[in-house]
Coordinates of C-alpha atoms in Angstrom, one line a residue:
X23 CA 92.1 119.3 80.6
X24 CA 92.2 122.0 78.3
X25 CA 95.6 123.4 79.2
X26 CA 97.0 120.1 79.8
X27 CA 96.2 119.1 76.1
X28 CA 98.0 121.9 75.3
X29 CA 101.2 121.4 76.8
X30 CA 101.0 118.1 75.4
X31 CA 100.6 119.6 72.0
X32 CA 103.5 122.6 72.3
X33 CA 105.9 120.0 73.8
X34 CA 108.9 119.3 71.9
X35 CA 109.0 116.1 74.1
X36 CA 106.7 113.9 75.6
X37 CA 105.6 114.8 78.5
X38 CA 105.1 112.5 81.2
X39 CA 101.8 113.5 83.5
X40 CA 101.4 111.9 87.3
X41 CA 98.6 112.5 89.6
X42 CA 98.5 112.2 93.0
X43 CA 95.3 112.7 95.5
X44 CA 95.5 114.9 98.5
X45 CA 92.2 113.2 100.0
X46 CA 89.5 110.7 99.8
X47 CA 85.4 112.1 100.4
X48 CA 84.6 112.9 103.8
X49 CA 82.2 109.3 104.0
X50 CA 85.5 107.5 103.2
X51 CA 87.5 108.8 106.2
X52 CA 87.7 108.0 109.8
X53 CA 87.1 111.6 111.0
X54 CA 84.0 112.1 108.3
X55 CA 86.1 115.3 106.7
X56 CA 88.5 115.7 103.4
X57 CA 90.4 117.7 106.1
X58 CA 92.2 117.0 108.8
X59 CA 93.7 114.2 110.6
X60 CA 91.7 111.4 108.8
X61 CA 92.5 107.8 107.7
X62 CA 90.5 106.0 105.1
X63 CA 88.1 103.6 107.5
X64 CA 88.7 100.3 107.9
X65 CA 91.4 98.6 106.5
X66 CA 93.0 97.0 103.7
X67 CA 91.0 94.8 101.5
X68 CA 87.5 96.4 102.7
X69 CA 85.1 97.9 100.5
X70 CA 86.5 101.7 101.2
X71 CA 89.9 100.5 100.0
X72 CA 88.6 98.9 97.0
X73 CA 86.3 101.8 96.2
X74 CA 89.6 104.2 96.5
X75 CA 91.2 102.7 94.3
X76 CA 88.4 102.1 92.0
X77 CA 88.6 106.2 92.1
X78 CA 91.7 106.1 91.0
X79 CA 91.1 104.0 87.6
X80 CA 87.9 106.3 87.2
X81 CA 90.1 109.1 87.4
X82 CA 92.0 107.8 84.7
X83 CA 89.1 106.2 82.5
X84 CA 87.9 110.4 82.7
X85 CA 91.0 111.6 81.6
X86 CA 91.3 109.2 78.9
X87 CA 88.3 109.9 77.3
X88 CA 90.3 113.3 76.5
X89 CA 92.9 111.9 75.3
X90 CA 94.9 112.7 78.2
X91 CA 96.9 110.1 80.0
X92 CA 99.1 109.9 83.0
X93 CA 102.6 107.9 83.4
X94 CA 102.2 107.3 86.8
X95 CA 100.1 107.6 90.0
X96 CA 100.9 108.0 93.8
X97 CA 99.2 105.7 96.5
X98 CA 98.7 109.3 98.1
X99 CA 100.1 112.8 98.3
X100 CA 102.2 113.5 102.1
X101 CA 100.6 110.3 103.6
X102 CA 102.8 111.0 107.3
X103 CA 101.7 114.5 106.3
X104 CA 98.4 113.4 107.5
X105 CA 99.4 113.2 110.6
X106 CA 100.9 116.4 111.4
X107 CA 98.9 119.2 108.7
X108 CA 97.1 122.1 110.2
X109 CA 93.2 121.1 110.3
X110 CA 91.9 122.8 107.4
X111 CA 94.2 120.6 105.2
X112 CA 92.8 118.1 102.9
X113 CA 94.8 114.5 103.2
X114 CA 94.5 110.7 104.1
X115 CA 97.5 109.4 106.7
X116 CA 98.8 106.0 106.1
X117 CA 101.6 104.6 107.7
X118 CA 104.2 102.7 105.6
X119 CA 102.5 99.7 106.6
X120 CA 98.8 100.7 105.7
X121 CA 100.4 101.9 102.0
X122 CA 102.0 98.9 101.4
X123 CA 98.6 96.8 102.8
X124 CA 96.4 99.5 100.7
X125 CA 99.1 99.2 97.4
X126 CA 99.4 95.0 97.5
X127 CA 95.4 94.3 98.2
X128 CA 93.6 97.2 96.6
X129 CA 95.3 99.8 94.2
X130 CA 98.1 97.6 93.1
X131 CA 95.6 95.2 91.2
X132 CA 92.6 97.7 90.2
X133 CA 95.6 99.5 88.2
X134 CA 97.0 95.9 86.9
X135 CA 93.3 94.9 86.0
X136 CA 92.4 98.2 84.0
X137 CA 93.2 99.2 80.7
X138 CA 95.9 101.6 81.9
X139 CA 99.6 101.3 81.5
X140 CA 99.7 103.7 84.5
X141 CA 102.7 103.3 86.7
X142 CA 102.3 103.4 90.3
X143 CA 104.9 105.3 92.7
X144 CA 104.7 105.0 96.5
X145 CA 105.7 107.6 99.4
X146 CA 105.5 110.3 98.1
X147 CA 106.5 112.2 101.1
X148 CA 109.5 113.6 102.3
X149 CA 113.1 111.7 102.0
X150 CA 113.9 111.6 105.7
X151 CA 111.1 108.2 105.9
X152 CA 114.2 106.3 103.5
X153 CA 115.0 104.2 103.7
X154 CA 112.9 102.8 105.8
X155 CA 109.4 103.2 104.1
X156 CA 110.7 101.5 101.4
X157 CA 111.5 98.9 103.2
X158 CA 108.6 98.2 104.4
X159 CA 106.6 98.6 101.2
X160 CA 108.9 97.0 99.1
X161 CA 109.8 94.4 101.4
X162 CA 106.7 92.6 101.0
X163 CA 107.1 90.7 97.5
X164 CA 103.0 91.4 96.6
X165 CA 103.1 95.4 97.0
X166 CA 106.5 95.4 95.3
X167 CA 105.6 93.5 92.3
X168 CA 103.0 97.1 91.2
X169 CA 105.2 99.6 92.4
X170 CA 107.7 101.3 89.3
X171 CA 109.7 104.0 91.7
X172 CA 109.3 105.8 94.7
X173 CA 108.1 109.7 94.8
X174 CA 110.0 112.1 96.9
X175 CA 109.5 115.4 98.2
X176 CA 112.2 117.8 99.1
X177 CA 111.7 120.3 102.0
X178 CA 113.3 118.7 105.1
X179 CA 116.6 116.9 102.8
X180 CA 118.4 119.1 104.8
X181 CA 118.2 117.3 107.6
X182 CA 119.2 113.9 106.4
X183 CA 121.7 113.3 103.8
X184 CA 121.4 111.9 100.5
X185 CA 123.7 109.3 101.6
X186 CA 121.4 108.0 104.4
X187 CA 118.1 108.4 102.4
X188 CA 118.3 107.9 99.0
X189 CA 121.6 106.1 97.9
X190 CA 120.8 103.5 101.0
X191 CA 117.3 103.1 99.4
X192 CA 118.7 102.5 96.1
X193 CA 121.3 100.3 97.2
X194 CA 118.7 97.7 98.8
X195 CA 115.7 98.8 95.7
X196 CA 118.2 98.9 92.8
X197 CA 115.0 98.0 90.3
X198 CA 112.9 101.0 91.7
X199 CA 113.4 104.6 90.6
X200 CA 113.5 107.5 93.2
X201 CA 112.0 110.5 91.9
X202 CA 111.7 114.1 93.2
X203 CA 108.1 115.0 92.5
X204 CA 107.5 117.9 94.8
X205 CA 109.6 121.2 95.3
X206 CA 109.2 124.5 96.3
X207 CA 111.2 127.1 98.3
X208 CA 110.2 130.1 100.6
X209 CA 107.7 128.0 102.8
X210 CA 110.4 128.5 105.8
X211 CA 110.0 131.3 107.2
X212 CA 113.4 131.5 108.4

């Protein structure tokens, strides 16, 4: 918090904070560990999907209280990630289809409820799941309604082209902005 008010402070422009979680507690997830291949139990709806998002307006409410405040949230960090990490890797999988349940019946309206003007982004995962993540997300008129943009990572865009990914996901989302939130280079070895 400290070095985040001061950024805020010695920026010439706003700056424009997002968080995004890597996992949920262990007592939250199917295999009882923040690591690992793990889904949050049960499903949509229940009382661990309304008390992870309720973590997420906490989150906020905490930051808030020093001064700090955050443009946007993800429904979670490298969901398909979850899948496919090495063990010792803290994350939550979610299909598109247990985001979109998860974003449309828990986290879409404890963020439309709270006080915070907190936009929410979904994916946030690699491009090669567009467009068809956003279909199904987006394609449901309730989950689409509380998502602002969709948050993309970078790593495997070699492998599909912008055209396929993010222009056809544009073309059929033209009201939802795509942006890059995670980049890095050097984690290939080759």
């Amino acid at each position: 918090i400290p070095l985040l008010r001061r950024a805020l402070v010695m920026s010439k422009r706003p700056l424009l904070l997002f968080g995004s979680p890597w996992t949920a507690p262990a007592w939250m997830k199917s295999n009882g560990d923040v690591r690992g291949k793990g889904t949050l139990k049960g499903k949509a709806g229940d009382k661990y999907h309304k008390t992870w998002a309720n973590y997420f307006i906490k989150f906020l409410d905490e930051y808030a209280k020093h001064n700090v405040t955050f443009w946007a949230v993800t429904a979670q960090n490298e969901p398909l990630a979850g899948l496919f990490t090495p063990p010792q890797a803290p994350t939550i999988a979610f299909t598109a289809a247990q985001q979109r349940d998860f974003i449309a019946q828990d986290l879409g309206p404890a963020l439309a409820r709270s006080p915070h003007r907190t936009q929410l982004l979904m994916l946030d995962d690699q491009r090669i799941h567009l467009p068809h993540w956003a279909k199904v997300v987006l394609g449901n008129a309730t989950a689409a309604r509380y998502v602002a943009g969709l948050a993309v990572h970078w790593y495997l865009d070699a492998i599909v082209p912008p055209g396929c990914s993010l222009e056809a996901t544009h073309k059929l989302f033209p009201d939802h902005f795509l942006l890059y939130t995670e980049a890095c280079t050097g984690f290939f070895m080759f």
